[in-house]
Coordinates of N, CA, C and O in Angstrom, one line a residue:
X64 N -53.3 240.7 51.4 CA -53.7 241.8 52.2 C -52.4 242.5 52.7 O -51.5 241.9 53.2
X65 N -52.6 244.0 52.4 CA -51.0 244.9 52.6 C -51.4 245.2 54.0 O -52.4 245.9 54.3
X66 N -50.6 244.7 54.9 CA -50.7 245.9 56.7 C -49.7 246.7 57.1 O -48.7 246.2 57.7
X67 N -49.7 248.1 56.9 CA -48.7 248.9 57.7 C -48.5 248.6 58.9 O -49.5 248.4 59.6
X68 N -47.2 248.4 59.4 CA -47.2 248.2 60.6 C -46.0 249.3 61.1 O -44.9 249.7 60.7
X69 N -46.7 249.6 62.2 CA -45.8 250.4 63.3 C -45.3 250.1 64.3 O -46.0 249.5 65.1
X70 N -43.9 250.5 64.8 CA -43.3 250.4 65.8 C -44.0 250.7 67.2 O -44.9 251.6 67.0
X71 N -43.9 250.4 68.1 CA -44.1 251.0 69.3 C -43.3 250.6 70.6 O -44.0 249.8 71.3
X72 N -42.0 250.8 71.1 CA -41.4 250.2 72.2 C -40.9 249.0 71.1 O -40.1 248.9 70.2
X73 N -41.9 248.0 72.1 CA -40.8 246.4 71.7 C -41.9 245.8 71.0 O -41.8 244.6 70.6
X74 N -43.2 246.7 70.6 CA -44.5 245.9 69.7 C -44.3 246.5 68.2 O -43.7 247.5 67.8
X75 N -44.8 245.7 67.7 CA -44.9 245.8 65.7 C -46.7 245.9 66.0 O -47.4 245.0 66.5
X76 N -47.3 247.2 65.5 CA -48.1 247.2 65.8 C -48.9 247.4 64.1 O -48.4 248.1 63.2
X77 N -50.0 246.7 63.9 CA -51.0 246.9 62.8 C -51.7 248.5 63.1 O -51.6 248.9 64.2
X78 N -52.4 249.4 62.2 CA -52.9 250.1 62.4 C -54.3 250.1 63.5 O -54.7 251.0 64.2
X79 N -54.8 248.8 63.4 CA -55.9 248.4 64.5 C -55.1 248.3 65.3 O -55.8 248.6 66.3
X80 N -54.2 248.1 65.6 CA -53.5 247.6 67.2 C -53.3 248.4 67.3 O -53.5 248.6 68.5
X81 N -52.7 249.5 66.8 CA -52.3 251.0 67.1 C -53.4 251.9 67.8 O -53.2 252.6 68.7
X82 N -55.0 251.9 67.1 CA -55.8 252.2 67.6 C -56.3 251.4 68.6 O -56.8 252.1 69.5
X83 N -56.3 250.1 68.9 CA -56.5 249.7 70.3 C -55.6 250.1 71.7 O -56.0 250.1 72.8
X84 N -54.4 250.4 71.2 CA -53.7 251.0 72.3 C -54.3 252.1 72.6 O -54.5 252.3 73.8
X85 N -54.5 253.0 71.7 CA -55.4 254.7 71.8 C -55.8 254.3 72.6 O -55.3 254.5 73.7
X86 N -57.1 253.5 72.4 CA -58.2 253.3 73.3 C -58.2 252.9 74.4 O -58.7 253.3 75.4
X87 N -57.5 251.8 74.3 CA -56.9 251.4 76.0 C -56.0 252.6 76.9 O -56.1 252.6 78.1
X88 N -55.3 253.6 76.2 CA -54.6 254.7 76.9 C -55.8 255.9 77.1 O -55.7 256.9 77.8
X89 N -56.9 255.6 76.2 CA -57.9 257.0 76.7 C -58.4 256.3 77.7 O -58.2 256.9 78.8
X90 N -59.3 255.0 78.1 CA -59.6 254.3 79.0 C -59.2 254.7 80.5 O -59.8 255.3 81.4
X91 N -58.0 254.4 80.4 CA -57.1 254.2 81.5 C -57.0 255.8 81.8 O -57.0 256.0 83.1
X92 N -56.9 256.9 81.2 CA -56.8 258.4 81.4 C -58.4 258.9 82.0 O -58.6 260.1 82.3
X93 N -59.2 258.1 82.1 CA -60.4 258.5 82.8 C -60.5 258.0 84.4 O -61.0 258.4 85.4
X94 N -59.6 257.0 84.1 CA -59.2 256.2 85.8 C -59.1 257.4 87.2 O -58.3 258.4 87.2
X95 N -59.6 257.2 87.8 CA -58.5 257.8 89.4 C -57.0 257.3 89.0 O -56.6 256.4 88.4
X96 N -56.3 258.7 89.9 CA -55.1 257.9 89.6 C -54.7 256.6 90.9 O -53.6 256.1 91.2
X97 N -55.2 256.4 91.2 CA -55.0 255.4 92.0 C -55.3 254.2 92.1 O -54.9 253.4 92.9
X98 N -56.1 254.1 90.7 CA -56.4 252.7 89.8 C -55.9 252.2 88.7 O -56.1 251.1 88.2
X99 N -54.9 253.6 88.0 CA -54.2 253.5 87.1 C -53.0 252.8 87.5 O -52.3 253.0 88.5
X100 N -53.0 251.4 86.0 CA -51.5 250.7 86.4 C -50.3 251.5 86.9 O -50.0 252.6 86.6
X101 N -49.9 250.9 87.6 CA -48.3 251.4 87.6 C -47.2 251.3 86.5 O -46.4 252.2 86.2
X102 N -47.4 250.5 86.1 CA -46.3 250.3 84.8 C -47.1 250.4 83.6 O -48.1 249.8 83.3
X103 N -46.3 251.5 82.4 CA -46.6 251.7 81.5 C -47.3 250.6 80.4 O -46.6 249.6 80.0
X104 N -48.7 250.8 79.8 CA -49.2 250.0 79.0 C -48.0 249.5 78.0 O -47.9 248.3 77.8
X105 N -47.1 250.3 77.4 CA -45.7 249.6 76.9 C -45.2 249.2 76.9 O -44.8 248.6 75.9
X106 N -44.7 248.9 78.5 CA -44.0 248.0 78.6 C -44.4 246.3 78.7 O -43.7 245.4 79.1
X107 N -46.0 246.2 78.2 CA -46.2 244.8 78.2 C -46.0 244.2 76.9 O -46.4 244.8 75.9
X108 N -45.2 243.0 77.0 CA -45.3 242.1 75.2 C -46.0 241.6 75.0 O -46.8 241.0 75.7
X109 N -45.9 241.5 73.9 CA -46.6 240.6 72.9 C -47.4 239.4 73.2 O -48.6 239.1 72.9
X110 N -46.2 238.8 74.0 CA -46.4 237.3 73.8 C -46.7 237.0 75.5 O -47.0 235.8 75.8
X111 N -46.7 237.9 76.4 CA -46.8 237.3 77.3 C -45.3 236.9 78.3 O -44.2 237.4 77.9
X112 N -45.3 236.1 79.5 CA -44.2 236.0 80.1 C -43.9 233.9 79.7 O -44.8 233.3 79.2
X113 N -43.3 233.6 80.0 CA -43.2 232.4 79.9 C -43.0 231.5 80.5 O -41.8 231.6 80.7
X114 N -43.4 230.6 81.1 CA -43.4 229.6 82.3 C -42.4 228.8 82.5 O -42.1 227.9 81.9
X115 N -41.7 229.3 83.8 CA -40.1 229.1 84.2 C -40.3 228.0 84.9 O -41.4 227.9 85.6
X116 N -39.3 226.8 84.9 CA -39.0 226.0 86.1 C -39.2 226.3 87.2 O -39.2 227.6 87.3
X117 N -39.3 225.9 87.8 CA -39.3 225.7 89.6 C -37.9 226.3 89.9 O -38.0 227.3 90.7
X118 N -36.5 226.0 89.3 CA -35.3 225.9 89.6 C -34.8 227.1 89.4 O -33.9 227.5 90.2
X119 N -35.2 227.8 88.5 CA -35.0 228.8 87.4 C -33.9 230.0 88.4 O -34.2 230.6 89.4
X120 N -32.6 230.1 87.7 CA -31.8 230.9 88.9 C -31.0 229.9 89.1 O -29.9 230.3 89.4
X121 N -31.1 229.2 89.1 CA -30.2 227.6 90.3 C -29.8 227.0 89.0 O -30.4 226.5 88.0
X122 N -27.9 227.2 89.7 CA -27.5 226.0 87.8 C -28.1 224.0 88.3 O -28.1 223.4 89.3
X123 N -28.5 223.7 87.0 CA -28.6 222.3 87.3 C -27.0 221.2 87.9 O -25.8 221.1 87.8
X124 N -27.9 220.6 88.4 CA -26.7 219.6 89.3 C -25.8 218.7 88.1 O -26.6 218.1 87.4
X125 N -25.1 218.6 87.9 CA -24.4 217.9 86.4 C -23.3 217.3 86.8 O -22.3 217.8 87.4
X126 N -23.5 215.8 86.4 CA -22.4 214.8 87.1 C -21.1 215.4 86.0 O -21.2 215.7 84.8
X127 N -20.1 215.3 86.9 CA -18.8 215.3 86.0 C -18.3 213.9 86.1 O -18.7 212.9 86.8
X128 N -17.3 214.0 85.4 CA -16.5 213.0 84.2 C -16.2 212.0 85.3 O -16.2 210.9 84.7
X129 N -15.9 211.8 86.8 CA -15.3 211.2 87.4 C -16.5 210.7 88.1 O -16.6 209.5 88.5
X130 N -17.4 211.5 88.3 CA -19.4 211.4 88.9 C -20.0 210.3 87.6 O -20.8 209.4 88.0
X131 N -19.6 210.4 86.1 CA -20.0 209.5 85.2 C -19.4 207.5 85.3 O -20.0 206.4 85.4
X132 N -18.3 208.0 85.3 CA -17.3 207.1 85.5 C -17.3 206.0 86.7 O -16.8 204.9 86.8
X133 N -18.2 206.8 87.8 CA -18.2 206.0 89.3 C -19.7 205.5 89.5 O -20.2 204.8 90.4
X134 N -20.3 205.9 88.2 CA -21.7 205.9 88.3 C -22.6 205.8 89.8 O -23.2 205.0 90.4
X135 N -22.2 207.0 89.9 CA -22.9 208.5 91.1 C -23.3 209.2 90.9 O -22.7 210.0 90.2
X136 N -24.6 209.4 91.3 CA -25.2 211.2 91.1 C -24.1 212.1 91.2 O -23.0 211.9 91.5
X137 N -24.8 213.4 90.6 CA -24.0 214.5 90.7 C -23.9 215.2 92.3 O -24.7 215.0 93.2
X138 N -22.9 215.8 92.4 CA -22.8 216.4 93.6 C -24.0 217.2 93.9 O -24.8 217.2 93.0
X139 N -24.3 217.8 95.0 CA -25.4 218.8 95.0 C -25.0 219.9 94.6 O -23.8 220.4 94.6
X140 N -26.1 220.5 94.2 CA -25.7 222.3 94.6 C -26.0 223.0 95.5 O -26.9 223.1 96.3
X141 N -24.9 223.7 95.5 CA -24.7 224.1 97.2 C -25.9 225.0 97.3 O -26.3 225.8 96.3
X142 N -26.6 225.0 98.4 CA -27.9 226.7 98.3 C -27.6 227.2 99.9 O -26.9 226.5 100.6
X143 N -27.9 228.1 100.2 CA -28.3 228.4 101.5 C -29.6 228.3 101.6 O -30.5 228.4 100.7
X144 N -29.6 228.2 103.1 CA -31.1 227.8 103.6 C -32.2 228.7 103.5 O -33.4 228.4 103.7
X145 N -31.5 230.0 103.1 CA -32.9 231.0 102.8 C -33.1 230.1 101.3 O -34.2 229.7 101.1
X146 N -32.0 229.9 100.4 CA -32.9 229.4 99.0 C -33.0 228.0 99.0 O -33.1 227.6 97.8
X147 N -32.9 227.2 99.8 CA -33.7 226.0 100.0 C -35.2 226.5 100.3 O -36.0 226.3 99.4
X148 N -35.4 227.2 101.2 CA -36.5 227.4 101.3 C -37.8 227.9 100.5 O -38.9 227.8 100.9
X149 N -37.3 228.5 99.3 CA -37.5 229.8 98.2 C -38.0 228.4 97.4 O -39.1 228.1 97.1
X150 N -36.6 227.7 97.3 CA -36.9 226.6 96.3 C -37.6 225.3 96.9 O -37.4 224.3 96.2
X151 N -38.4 225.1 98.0 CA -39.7 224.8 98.5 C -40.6 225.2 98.3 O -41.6 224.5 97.9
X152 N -40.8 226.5 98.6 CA -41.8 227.0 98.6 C -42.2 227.1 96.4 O -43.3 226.7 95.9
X153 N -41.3 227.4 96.0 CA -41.5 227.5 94.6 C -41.2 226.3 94.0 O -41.2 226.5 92.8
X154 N -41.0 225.3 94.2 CA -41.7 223.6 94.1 C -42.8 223.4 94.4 O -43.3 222.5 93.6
X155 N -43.7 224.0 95.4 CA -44.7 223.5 95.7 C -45.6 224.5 95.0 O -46.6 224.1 94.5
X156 N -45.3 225.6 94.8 CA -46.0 226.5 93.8 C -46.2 226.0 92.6 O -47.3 226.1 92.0
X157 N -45.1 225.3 92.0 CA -45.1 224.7 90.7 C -46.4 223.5 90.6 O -47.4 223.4 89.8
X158 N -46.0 222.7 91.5 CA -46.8 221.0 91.6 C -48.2 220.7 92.2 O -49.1 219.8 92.2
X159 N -48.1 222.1 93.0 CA -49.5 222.1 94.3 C -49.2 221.7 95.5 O -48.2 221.1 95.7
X160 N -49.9 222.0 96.3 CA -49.8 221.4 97.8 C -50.7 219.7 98.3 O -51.3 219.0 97.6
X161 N -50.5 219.5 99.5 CA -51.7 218.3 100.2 C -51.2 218.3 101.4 O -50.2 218.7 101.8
X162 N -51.9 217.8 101.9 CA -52.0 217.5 103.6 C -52.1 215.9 103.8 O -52.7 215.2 102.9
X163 N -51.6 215.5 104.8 CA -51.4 214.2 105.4 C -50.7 213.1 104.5 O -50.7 212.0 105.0
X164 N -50.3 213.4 103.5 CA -49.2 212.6 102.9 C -47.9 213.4 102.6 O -48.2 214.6 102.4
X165 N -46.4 212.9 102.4 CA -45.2 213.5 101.3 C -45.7 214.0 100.0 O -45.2 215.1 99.8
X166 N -46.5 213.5 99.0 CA -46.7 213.6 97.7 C -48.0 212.5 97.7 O -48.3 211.5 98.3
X167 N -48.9 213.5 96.4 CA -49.5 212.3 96.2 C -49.8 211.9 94.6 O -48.9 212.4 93.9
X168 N -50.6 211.2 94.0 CA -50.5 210.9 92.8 C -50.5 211.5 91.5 O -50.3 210.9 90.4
X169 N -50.7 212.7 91.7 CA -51.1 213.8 91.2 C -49.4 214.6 90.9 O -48.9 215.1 89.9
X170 N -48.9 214.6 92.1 CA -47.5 215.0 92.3 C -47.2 216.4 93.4 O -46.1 217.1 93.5
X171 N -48.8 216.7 94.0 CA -48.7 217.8 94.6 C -47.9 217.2 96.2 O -47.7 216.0 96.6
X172 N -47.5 218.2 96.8 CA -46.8 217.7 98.0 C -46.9 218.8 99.3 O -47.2 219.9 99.2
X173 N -46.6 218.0 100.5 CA -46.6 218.8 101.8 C -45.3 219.6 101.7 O -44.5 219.5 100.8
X174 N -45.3 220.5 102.7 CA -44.2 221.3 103.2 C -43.2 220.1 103.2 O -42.5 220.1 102.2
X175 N -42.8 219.3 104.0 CA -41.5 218.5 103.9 C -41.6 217.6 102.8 O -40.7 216.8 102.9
X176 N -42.3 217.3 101.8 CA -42.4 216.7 100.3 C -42.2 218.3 99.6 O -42.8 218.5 98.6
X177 N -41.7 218.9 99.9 CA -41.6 220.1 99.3 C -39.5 219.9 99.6 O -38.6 219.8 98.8
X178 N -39.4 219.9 100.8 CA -38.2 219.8 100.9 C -37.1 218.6 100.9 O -35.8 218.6 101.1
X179 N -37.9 217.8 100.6 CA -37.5 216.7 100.2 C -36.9 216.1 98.7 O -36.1 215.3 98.4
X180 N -38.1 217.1 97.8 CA -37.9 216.9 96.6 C -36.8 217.7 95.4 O -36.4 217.5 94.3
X181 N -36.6 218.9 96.8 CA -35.8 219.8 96.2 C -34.0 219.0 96.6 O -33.1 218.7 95.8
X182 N -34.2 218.9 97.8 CA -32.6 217.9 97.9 C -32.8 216.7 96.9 O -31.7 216.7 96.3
X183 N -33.6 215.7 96.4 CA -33.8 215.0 95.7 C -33.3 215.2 94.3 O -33.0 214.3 93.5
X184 N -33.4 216.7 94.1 CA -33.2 217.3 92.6 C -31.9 217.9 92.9 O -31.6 218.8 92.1
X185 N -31.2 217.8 93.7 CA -29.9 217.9 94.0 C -29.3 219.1 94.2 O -28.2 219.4 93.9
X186 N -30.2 220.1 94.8 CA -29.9 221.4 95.7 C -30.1 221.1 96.7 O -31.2 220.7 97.0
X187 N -28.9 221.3 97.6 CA -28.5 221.3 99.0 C -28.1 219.8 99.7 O -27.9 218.7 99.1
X188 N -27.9 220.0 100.6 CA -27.4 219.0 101.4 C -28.7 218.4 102.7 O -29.6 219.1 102.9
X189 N -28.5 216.9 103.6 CA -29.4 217.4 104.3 C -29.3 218.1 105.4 O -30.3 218.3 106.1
X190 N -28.1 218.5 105.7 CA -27.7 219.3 106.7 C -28.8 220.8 106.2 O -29.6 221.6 106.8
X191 N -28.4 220.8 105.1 CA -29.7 222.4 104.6 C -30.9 222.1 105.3 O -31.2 222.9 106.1
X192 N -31.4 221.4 105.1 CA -32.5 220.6 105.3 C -32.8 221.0 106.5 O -33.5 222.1 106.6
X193 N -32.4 220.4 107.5 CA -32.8 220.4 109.0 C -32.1 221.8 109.5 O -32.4 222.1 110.6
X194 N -31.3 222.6 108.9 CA -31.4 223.8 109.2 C -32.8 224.8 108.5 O -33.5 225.5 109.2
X195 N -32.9 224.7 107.7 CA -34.4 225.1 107.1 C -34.9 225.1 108.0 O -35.2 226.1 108.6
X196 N -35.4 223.3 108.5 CA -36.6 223.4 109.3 C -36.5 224.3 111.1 O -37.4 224.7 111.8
X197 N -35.2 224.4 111.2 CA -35.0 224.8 112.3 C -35.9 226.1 111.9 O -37.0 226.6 112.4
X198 N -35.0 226.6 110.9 CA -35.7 228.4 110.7 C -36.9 228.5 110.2 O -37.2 229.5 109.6
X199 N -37.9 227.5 110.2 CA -39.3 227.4 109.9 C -39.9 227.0 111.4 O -41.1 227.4 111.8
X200 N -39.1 226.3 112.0 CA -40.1 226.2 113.5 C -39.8 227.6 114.3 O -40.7 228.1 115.1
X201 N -38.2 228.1 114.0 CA -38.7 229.2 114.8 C -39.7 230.9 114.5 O -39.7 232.0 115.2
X202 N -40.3 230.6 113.5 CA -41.1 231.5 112.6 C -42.2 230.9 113.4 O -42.8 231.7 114.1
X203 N -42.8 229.3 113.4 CA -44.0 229.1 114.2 C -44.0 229.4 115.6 O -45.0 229.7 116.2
X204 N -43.2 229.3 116.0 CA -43.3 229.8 117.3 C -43.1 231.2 118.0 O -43.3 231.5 119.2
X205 N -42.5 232.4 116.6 CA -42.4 233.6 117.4 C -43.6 234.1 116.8 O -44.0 235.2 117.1
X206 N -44.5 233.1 115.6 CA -46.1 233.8 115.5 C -47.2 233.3 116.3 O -48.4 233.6 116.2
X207 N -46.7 232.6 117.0 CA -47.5 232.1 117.9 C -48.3 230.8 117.4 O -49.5 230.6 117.6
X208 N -47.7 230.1 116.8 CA -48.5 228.7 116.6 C -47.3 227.6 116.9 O -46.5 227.2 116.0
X209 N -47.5 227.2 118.2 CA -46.1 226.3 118.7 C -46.6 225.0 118.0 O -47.2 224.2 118.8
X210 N -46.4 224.5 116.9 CA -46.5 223.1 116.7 C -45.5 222.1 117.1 O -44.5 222.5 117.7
X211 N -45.6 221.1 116.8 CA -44.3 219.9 117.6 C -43.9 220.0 116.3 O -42.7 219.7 116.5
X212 N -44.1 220.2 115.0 CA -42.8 220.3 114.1 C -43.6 220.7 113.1 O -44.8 220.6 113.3
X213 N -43.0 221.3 111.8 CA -43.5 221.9 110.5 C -44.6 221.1 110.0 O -45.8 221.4 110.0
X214 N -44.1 220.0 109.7 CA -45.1 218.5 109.7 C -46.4 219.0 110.0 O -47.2 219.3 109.1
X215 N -46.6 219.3 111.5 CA -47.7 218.8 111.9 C -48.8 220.4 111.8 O -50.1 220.5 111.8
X216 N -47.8 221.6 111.6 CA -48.4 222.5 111.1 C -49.4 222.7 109.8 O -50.5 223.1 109.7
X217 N -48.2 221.9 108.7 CA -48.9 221.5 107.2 C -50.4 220.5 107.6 O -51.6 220.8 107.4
X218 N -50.2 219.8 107.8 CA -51.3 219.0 108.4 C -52.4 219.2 109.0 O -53.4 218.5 109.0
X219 N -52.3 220.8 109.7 CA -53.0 221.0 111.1 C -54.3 221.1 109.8 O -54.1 221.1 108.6
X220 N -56.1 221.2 110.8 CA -56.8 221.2 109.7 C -57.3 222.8 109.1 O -57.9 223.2 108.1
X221 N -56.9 223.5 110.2 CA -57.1 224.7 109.3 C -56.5 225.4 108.5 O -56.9 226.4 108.0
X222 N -54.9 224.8 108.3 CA -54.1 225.7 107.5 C -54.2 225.1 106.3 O -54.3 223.9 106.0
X223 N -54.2 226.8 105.1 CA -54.0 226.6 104.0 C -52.9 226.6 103.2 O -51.9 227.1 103.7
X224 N -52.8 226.2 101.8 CA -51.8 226.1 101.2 C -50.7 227.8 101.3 O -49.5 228.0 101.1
X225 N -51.9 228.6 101.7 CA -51.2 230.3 102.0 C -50.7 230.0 102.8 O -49.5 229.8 102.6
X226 N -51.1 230.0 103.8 CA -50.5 229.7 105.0 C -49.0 229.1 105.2 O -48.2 229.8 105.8
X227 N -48.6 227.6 104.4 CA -47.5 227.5 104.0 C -46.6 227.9 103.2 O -45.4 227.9 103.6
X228 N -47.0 228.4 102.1 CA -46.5 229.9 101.7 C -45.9 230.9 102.2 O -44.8 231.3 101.9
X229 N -46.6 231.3 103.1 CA -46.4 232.4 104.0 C -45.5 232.4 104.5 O -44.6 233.3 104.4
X230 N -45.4 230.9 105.3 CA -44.5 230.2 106.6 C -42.9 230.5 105.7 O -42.1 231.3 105.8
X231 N -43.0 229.5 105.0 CA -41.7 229.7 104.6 C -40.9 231.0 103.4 O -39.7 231.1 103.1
X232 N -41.8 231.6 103.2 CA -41.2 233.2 103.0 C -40.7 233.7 104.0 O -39.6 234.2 103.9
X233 N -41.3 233.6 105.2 CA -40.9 234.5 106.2 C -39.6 233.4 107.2 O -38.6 233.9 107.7
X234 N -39.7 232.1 107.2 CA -38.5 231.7 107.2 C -37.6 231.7 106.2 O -36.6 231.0 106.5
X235 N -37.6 232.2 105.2 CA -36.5 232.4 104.2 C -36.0 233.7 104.0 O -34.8 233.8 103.7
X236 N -36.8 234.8 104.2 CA -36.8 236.3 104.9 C -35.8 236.0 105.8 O -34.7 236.4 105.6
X237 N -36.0 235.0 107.2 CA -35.5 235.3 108.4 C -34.1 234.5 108.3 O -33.3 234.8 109.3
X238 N -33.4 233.4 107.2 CA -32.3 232.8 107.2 C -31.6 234.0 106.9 O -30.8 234.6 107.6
X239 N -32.1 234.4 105.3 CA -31.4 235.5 104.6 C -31.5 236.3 105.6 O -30.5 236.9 105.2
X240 N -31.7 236.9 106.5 CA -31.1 238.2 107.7 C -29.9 238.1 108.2 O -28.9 238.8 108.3
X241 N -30.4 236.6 108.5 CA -29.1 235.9 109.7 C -27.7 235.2 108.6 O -26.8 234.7 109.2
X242 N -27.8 235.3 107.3 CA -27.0 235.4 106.4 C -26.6 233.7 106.6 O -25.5 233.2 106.5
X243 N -27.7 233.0 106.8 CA -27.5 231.7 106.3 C -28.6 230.7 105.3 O -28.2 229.5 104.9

């Protein structure tokens, strides 16, 4: 079977796929403009996006020659506490959330099984750590949910995994201000 194929952007397109685009571009031209995508039907591929680590951005921790030799973990990597936090929140994004335990068997985890796991994988220190939580309790408290600590917020029974989410965007928003 012979198929012409044509260019289009970054697609190799068959003559049917050529006319499926038509069709999807006359579709979308009957839209309001206010329902029409924002980004050009072009610029999507082929294949899709592909599913990044948790880490993804952050070099891995890599013992050197004298770290092999002494048989020691690798040093950490250094992060600031806005991307400790980034890299909590996007740990727990990866694995899932839970309430009333660190982790559970599954591998989903709480807010501090979130930040635990990330120093564990050897970004940050725990000095990061407990500065994080500082800039996460004071996010609960200038929204008005004074808990006795992040802990017991994750835990509380009405919050959801958004909710945690939330929390620590907006404490990781608020380190990166304060440029730590």
């Amino acid at each position: 079977m012979n198929h012409a194929v044509l260019t289009w952007g970054p697609l190799a397109l068959t003559p049917e796929g050529a006319a499926l685009v038509a069709e999807i571009q006359a579709y979308l031209a009957t839209l309001p403009a206010t329902a029409r995508p924002t980004v050009p039907v072009r610029d999507f591929y082929r294949f899709g996006s592909t599913v990044q680590p948790w880490h993804t951005g952050f070099p891995d921790p890599r013992p050197t020659l004298l770290d092999r030799i002494a048989h020691r973990p690798a040093r950490p990597v250094p992060v600031s506490v806005a991307d400790h936090l980034a890299l909590a929140d996007r740990y727990m994004t990866a694995f899932g959330w839970t309430q009333g335990r660190l982790w559970d068997s599954t591998g989903r985890v709480c807010l501090l099984g979130a930040q635990a796991a990330v120093l564990a994988h050897g970004y940050g220190t725990p000095t990061t750590v407990l500065r994080a939580r500082v800039q996460v309790m004071e996010v609960l408290h200038a929204t008005g949910r004074p808990h006795a600590s992040p802990d017991r917020f994750n835990d509380a029974p009405g919050t959801r995994q958004a909710d945690v989410h939330h929390l620590l965007a907006r404490a990781s928003a608020r380190a990166l201000s304060l440029g730590i």
